[in-house]
Short mmCIF file of C-alpha atoms in Angstrom, two decimals:
data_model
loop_
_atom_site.label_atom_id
_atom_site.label_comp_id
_atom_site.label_asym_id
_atom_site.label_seq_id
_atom_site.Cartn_x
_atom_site.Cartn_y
_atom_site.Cartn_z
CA UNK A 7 7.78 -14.24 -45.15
CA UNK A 8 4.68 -16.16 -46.10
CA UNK A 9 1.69 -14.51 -48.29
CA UNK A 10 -1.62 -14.50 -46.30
CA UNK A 11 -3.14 -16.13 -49.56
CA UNK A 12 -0.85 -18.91 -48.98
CA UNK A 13 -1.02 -19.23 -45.08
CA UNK A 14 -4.77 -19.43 -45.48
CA UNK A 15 -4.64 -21.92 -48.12
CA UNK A 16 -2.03 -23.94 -46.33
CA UNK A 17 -4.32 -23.94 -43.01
CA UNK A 18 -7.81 -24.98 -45.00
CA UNK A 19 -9.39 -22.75 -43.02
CA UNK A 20 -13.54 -22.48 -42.74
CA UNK A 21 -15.07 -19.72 -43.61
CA UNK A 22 -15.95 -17.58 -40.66
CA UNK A 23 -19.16 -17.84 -38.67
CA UNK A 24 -22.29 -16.10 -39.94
CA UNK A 25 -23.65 -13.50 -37.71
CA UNK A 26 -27.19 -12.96 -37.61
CA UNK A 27 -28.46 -9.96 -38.63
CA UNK A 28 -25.22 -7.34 -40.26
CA UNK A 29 -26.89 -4.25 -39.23
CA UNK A 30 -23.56 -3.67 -37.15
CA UNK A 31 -21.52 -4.37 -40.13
CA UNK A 32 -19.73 -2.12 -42.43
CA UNK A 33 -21.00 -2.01 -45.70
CA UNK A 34 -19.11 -3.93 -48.09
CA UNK A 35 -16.99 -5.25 -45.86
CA UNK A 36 -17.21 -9.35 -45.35
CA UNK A 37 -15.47 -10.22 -41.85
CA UNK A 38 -12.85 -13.15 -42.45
CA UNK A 39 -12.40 -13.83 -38.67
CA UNK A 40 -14.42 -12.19 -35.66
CA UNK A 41 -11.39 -10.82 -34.40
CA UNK A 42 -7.84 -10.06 -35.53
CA UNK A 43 -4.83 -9.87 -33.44
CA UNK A 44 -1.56 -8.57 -34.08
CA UNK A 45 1.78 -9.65 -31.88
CA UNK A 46 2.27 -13.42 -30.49
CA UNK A 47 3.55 -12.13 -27.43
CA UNK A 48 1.73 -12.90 -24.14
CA UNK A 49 -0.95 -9.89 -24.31
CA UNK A 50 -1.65 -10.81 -27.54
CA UNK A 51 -1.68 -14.89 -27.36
CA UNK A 52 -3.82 -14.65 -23.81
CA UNK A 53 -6.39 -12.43 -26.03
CA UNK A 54 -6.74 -14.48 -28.82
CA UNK A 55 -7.35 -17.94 -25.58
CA UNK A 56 -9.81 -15.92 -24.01
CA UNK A 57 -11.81 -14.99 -27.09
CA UNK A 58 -11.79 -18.36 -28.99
CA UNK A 59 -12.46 -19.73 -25.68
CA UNK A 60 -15.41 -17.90 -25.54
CA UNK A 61 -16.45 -19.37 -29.38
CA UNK A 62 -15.23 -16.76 -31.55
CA UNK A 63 -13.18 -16.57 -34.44
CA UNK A 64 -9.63 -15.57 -34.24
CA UNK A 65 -6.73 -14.96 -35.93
CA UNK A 66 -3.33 -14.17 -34.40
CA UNK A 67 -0.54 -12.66 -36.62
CA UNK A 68 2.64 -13.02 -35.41
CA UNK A 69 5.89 -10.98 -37.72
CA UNK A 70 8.37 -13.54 -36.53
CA UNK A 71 8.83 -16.90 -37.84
CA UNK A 72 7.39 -18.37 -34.75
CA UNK A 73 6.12 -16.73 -31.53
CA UNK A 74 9.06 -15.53 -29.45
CA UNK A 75 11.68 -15.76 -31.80
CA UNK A 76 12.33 -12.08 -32.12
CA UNK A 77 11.92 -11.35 -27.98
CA UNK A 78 15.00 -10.81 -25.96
CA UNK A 79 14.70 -13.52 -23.55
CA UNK A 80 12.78 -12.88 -21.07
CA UNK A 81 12.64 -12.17 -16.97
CA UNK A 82 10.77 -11.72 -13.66
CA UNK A 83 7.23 -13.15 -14.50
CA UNK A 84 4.56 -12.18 -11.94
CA UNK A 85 2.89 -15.30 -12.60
CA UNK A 86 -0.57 -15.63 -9.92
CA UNK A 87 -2.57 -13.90 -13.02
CA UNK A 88 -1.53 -16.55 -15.58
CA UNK A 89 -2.33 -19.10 -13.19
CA UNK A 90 -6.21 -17.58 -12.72
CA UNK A 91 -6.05 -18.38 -16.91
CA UNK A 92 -4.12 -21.32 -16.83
CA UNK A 93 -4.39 -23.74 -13.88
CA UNK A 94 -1.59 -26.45 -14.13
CA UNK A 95 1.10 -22.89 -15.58
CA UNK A 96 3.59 -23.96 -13.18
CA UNK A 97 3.48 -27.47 -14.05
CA UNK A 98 3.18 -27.05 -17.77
CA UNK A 99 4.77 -23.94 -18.48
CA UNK A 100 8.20 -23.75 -19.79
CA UNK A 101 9.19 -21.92 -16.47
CA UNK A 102 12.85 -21.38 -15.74
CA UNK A 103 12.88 -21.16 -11.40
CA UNK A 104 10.69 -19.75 -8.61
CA UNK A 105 11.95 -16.46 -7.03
CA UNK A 106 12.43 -16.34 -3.53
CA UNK A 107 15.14 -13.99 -3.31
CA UNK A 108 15.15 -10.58 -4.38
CA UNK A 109 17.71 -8.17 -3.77
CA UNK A 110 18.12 -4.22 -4.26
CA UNK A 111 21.88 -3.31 -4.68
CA UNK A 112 23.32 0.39 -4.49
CA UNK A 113 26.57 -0.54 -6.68
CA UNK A 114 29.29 2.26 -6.50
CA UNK A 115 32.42 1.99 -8.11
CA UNK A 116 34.65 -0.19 -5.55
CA UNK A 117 31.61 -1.17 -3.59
CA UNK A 118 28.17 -2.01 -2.93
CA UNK A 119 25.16 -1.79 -0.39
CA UNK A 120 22.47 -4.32 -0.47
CA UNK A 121 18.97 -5.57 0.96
CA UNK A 122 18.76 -8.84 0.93
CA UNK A 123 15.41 -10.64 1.30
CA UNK A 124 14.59 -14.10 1.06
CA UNK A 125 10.91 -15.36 1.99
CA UNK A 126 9.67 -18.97 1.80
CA UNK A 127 6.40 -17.58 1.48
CA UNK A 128 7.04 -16.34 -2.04
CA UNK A 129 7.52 -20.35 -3.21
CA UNK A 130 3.80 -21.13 -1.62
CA UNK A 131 2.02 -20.09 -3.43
CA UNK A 132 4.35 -18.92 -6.11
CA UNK A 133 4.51 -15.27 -7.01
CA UNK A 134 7.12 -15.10 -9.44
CA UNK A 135 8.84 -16.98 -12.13
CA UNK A 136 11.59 -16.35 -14.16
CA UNK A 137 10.98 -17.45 -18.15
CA UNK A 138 12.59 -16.97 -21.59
CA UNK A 139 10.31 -15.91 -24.16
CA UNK A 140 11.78 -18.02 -26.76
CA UNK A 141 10.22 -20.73 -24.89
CA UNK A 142 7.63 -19.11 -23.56
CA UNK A 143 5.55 -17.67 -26.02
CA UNK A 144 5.76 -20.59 -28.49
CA UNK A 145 3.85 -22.26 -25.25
CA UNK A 146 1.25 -19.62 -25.27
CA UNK A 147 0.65 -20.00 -28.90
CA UNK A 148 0.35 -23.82 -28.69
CA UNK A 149 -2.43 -23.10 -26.01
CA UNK A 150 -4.08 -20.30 -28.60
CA UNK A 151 -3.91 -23.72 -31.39
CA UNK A 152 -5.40 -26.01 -29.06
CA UNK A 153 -8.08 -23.31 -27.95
CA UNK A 154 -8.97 -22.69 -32.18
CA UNK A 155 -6.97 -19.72 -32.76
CA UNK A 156 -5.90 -19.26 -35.93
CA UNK A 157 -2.29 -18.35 -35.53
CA UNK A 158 -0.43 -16.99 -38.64
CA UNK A 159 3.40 -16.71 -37.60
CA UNK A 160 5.97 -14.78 -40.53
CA UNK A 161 3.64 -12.49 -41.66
CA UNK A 162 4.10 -8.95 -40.93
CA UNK A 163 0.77 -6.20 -41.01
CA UNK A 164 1.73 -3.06 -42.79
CA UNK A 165 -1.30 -1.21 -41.79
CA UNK A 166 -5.05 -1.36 -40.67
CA UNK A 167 -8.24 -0.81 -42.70
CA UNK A 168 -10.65 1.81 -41.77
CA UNK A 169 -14.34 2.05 -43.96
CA UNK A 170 -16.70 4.70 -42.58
CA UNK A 171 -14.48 5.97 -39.12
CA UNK A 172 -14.70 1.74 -38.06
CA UNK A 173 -11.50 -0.03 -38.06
CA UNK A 174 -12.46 -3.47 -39.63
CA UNK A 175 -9.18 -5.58 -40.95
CA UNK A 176 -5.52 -5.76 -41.54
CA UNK A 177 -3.22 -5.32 -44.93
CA UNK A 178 -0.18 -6.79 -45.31
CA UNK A 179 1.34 -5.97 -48.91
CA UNK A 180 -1.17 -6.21 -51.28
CA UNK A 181 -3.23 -8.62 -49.30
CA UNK A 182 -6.05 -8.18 -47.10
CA UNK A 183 -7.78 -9.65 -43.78
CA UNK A 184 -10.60 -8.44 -42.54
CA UNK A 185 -12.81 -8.92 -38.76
CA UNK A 186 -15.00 -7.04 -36.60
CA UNK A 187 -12.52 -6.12 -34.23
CA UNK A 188 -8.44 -5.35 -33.96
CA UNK A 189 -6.39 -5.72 -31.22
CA UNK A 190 -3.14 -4.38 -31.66
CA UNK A 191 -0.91 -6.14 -29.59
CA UNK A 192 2.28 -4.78 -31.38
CA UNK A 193 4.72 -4.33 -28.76
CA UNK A 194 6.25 -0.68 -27.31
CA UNK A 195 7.14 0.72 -30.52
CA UNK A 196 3.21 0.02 -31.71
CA UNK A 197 3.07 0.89 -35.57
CA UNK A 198 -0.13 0.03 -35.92
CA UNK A 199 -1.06 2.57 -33.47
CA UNK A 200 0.95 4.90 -35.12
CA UNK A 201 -1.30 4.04 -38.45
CA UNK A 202 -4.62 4.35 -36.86
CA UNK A 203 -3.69 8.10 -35.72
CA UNK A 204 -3.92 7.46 -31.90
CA UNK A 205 -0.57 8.64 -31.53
CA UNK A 206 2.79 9.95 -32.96
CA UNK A 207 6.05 8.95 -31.72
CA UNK A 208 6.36 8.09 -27.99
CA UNK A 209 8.31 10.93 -26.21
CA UNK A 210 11.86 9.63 -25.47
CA UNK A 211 11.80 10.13 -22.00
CA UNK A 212 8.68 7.68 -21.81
CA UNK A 213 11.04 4.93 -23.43
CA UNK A 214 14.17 3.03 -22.37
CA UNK A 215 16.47 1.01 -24.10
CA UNK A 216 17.07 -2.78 -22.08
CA UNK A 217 20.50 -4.22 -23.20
CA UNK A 218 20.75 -8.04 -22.04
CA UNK A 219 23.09 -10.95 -22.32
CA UNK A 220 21.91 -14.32 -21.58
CA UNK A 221 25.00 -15.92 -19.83
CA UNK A 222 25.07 -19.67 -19.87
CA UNK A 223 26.48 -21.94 -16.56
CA UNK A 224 25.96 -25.08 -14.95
CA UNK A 225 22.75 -25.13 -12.48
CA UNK A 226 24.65 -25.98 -9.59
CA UNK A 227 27.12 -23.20 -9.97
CA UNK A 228 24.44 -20.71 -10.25
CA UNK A 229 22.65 -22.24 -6.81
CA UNK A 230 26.17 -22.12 -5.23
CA UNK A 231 26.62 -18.10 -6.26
CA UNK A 232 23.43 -16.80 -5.74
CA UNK A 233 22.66 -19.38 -2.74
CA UNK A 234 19.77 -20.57 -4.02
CA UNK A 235 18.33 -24.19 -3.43
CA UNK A 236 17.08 -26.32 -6.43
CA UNK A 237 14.06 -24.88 -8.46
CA UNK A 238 14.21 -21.37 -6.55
CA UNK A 239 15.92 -18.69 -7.65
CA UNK A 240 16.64 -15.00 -7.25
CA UNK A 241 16.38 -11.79 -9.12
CA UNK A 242 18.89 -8.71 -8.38
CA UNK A 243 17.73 -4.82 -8.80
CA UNK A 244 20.44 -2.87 -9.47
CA UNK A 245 20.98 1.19 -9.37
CA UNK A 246 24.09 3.35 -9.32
CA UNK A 247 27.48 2.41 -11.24
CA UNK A 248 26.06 0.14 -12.99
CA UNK A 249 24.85 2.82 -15.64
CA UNK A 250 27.61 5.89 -14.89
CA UNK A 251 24.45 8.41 -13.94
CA UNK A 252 22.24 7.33 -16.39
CA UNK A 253 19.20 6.88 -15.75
CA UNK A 254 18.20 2.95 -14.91
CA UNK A 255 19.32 0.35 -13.59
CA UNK A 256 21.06 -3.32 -13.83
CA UNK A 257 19.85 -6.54 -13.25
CA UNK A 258 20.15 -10.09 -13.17
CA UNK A 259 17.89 -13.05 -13.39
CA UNK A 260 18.57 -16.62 -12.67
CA UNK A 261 17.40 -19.19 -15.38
CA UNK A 262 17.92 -22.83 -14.80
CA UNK A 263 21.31 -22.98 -16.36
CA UNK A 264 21.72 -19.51 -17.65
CA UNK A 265 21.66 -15.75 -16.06
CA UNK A 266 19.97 -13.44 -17.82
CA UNK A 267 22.39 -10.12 -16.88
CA UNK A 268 22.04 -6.19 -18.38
CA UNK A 269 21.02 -2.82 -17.73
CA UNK A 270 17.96 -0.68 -18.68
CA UNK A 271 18.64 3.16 -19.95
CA UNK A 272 16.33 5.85 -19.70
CA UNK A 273 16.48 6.98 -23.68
CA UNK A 274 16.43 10.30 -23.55
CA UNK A 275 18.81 10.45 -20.57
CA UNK A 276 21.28 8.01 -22.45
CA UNK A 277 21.40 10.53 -25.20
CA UNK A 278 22.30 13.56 -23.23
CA UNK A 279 24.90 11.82 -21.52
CA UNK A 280 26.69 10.46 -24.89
CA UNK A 281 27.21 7.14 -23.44
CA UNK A 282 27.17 3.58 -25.05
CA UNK A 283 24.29 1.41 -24.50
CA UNK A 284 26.79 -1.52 -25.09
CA UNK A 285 29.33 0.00 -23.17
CA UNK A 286 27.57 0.63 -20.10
CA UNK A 287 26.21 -3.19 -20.31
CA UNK A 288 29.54 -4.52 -20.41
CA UNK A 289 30.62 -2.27 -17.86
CA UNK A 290 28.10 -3.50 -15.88
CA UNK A 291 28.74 -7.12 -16.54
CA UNK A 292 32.52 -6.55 -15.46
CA UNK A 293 32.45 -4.87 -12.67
CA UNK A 294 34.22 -6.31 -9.21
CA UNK A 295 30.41 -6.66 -7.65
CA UNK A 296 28.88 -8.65 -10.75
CA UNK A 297 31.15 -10.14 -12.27
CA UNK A 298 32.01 -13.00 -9.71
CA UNK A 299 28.12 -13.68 -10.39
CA UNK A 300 29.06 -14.87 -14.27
CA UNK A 301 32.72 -16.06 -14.24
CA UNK A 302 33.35 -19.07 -16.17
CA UNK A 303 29.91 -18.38 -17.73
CA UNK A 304 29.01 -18.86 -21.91
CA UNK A 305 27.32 -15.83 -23.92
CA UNK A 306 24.41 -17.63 -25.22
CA UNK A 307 22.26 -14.62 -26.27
CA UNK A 308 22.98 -10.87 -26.69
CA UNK A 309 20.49 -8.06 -27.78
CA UNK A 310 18.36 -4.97 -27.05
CA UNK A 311 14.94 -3.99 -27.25
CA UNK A 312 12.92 -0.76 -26.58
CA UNK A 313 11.59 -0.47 -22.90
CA UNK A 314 7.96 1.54 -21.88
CA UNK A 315 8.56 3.57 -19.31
CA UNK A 316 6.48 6.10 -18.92
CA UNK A 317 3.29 4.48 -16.54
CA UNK A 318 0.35 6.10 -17.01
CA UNK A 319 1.65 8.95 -19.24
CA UNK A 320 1.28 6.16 -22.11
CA UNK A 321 -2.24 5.36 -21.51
CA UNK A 322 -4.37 6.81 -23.77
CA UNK A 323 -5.95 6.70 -27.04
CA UNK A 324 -6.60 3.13 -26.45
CA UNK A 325 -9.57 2.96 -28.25
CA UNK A 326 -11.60 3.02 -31.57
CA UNK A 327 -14.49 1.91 -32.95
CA UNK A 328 -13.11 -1.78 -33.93
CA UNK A 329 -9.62 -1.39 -32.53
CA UNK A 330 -8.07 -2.30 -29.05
CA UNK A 331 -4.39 -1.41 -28.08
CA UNK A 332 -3.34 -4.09 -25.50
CA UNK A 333 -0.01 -4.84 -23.61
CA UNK A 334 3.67 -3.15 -24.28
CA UNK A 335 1.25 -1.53 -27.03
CA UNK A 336 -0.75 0.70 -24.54
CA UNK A 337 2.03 1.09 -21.94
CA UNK A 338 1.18 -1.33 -19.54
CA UNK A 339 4.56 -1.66 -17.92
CA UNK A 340 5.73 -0.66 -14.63
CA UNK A 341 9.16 0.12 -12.32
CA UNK A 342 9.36 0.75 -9.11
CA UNK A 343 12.27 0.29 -8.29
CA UNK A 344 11.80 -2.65 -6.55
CA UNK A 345 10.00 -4.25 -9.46
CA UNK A 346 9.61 -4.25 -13.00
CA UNK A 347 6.48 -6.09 -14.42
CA UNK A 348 5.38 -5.89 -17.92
CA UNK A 349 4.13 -9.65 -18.34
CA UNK A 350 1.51 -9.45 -15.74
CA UNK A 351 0.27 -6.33 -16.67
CA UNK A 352 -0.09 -7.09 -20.33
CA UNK A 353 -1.76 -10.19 -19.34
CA UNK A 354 -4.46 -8.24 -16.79
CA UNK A 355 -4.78 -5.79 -19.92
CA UNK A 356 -5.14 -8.73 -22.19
CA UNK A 357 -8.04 -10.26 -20.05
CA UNK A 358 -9.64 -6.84 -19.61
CA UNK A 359 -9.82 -6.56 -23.61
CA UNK A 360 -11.04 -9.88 -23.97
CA UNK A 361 -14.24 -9.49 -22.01
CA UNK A 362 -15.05 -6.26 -23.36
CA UNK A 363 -14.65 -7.68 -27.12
CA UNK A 364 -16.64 -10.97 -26.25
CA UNK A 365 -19.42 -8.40 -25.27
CA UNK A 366 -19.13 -6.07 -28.32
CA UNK A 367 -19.48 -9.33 -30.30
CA UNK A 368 -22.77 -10.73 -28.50
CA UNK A 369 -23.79 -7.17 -29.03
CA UNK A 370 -22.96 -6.82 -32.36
CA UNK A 371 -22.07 -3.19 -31.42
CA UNK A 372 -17.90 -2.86 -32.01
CA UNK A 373 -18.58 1.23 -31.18
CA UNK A 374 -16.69 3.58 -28.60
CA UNK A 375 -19.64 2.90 -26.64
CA UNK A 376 -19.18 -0.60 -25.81
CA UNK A 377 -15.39 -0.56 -26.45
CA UNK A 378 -14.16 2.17 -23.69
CA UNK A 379 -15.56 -0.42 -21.16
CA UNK A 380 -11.97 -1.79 -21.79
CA UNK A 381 -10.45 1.16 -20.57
CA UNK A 382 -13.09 0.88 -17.62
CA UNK A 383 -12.24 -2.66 -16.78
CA UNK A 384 -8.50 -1.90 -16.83
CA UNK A 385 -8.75 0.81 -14.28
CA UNK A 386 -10.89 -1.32 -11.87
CA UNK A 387 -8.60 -4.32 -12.00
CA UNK A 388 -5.20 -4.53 -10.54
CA UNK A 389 -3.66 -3.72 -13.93
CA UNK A 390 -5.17 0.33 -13.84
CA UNK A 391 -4.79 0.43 -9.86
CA UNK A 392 -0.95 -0.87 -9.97
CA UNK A 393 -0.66 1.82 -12.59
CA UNK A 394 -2.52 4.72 -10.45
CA UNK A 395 -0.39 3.63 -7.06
CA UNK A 396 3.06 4.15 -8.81
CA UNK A 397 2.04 7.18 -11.25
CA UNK A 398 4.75 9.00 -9.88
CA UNK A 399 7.19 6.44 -9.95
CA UNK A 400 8.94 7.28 -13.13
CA UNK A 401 9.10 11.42 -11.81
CA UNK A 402 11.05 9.99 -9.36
CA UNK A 403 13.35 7.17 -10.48
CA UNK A 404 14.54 10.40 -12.49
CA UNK A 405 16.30 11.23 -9.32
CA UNK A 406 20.23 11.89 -10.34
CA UNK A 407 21.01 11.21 -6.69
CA UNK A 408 19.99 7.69 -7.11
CA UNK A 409 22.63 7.28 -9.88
CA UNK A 410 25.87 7.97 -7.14
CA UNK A 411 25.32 10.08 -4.39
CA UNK A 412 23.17 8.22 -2.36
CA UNK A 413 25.10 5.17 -3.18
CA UNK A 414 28.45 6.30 -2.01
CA UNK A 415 26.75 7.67 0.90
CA UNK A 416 25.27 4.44 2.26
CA UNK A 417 28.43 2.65 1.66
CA UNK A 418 30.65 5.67 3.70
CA UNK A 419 28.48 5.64 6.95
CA UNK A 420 28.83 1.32 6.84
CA UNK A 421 32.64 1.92 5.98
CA UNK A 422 32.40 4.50 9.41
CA UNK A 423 30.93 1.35 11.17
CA UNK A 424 32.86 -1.49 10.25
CA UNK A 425 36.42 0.60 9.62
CA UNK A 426 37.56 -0.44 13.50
CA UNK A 427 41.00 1.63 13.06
CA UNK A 428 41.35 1.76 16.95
CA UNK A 429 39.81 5.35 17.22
CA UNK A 430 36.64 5.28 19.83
CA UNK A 431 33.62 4.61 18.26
CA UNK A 432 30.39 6.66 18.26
CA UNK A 433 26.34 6.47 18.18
CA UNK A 434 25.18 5.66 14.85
CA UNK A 435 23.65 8.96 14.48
CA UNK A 436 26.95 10.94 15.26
CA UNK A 437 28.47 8.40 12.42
CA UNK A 438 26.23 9.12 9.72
CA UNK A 439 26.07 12.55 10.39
CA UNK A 440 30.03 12.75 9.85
CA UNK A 441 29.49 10.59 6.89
CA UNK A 442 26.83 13.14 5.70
CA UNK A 443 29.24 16.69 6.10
CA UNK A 444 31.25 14.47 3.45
CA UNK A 445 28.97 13.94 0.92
CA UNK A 446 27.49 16.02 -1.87
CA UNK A 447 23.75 15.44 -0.47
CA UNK A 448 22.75 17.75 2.35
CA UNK A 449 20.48 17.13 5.05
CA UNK A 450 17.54 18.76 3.64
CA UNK A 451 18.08 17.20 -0.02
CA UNK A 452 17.87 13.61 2.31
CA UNK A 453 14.72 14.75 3.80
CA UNK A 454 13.19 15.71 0.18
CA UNK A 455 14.36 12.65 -1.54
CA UNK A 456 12.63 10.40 1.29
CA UNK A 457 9.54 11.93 1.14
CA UNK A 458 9.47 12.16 -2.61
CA UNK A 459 9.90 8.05 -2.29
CA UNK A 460 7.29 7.78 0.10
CA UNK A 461 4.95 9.43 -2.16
CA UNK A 462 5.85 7.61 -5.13
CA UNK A 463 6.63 4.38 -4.34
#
């Protein structure tokens, strides 16, 4: 990796804008930049647009050798909030196809149950994109250059300076950067946070592990299997076999000419149960259900990456004077079940940091007291309110009957309907209450499990 002597030299950069009257600065301490931002992922390049939009100073430090080149593809984009930000997104952005299809699969082991829904309206206006990071985030950046970031890709930040209680700059090595504010932007695992002292080591069972193979094919076969017309596509939620009672879930995204295919584990369940993360991903990938999906198909990218999961659990100590934890960093990720949205969320956090920074600045006050109206603005926007609505979300995707029981159950009464073996038939209710005397889940534990999804979700 490049020095941050030597990027700095390279870039013949100006020296950073004087600020009337210091009173607000830290003695002995001569800001570089008004604001320094670590991770070039899409909280942390839509911070650094806003803020040298709004005619600060900004450096973005990115550890890989280019933004996205250490992300594992990519996914479901929620994309309406990028489009507030960017106006021509869809026609600019490196976006892969529309979704307009979304299913939610119970997968057992010799068969499956699935809800189907396909909506026109999701394609006007468009609600959701899929996108690779790889191709993404180097787009983001290249908005951040045009904007007057600073961006400073290969350089990773060992730790953050604090003088006087005031977090004012960045060290990498031996060298050192300093601004009026951080925003840590460091993704789930969030070192930096670690180094300021907000927090320890996230709790395993706020974490998953995402394991996720990229699977190359031609773009008509994938319209042909997942019967999708040109441009739209469609984006699979999948619970039960897929991860052997583990915790999660599968999925698969279509690209243009690639699915994006794997599973998500709950860490600390994946560690009681002694399974394989790679194992249960190819399992996944192989079984009868799935694997018609990706015949004939090329591995183009295989890898795994550390998931939030714990909602609102992770959402605190998001604060200091002259530090911001934004995106992944600070939790904002969210599964329902139906959904999983990270991008959006880090973006609505990223915006939500950005105003109250731009403030701060004007102020020349980088305090708690300005600074917690981040934590303020999250909360009233859709970011804190998605987060509030599904709280109890992740209590309840801890469900083991999700992981089998209520699969096979599903499938038995449909097997009760459609097995016409010449016997008379009965009333669906009669049917599924046969299938039920068969099955491990009682009445009662029904009754409890549908009202515990009501509540949560």
């Amino acid at each position: 990796m490049n020095g941050i002597a030597d990027i700095l030299r390279e870039s013949s950069l100006k020296p950073a804008k004087s600020v009337p009257q210091p009173m607000w600065e830290v003695p002995g301490v001569e800001p570089d930049f008004d604001v320094i931002i670590i991770g070039g992922g899409v909280a942390g390049t839509v911070a650094a647009y806003q803020l040298s939009r709004a005619g600060h100073d900004v450096l973005l430090i990115e550890r890989g050798q280019e933004p996205g080149s250490k992300n594992l593809s990519g996914g479901v984009l929620y994309c309406r909030v990028l489009q507030e930000i960017f106006p021509d997104f869809l026609q600019d952005a490196p976006v892969e196809r529309k979704i307009t299809r979304n299913q939610l699969m119970l997968l057992n082991g010799d068969s499956s149950v699935a809800l189907d829904y396909r909506d026109a309206r999701l394609a006007d206006p468009v609600n959701a994109v899929t996108v690779l990071r790889a191709k993404l985030d180097p787009w983001l950046s290249g908005k951040c250059e045009e904007a007057g970031v600073t961006v400073m890709p290969g350089v990773r930040v060992d730790s953050l300076i604090e003088r006087d209680g005031q977090f004012v700059g960045v060290r990498s090595g031996d060298e050192e950067l300093y601004s009026r504010v951080v925003i840590a932007a460091d993704g789930v695992n969030s070192f930096l946070s670690r180094d300021a002292g907000l927090r320890g080591p996230e709790p395993k069972d706020n974490l998953a592990v995402g394991v996720k193979s990229v699977i190359g094919l031609d773009a008509g076969v994938i319209e042909e299997r997942f019967r999708v017309n040109g441009g739209e596509g469609a984006a699979y939620a999948v619970v039960g076999d897929c991860t052997r009672g583990v915790a999660g879930g599968g999925f698969l995204y279509t690209n243009i000419d690639s699915v994006s295919a794997g599973v998500v584990l709950r860490l600390d369940d994946l560690e009681r149960s002694g399974a394989s993360s790679s194992q249960l991903h190819d399992h996944f990938l192989t079984h009868p259900t799935i694997a018609p999906f990706l015949a004939g198909g090329e591995l183009m990218e295989y890898g795994c990456h550390l998931i939030a999961e714990g909602g609102v659990r992770m959402q605190h100590d998001l604060v200091r004077p002259g530090l911001l934890v934004i995106g992944d960093a600070a939790g904002f990720t969210l599964n329902t079940g139906f959904t999983v949205r990270g991008m959006d969320l880090a973006t609505g956090s990223a915006l939500a940091a950005a105003k109250v920074v731009d403030l701060a600045l004007r102020s020349q006050d980088v305090g708690r007291g300005i600074l917690d109206g981040y934590v303020s603005n999250c909360n009233d926007s859709f970011v804190g309110r998605d987060m509030s609505t599904y709280r109890n979300a992740p209590i309840f995707l801890k469900s083991p009957e999700m992981y089998g029981d209520i699969g096979r159950l599903a499938a038995d009464i449909l097997y009760r309907i459609y097995d016409l073996d010449m016997t008379p038939r009965k009333h669906l209710l009669p049917t599924m209450l046969s299938a039920m005397k068969s099955s491990k889940l009682s009445f009662p534990q029904l009754i409890s499990i549908g009202l515990r999804a009501v509540r949560a979700l």
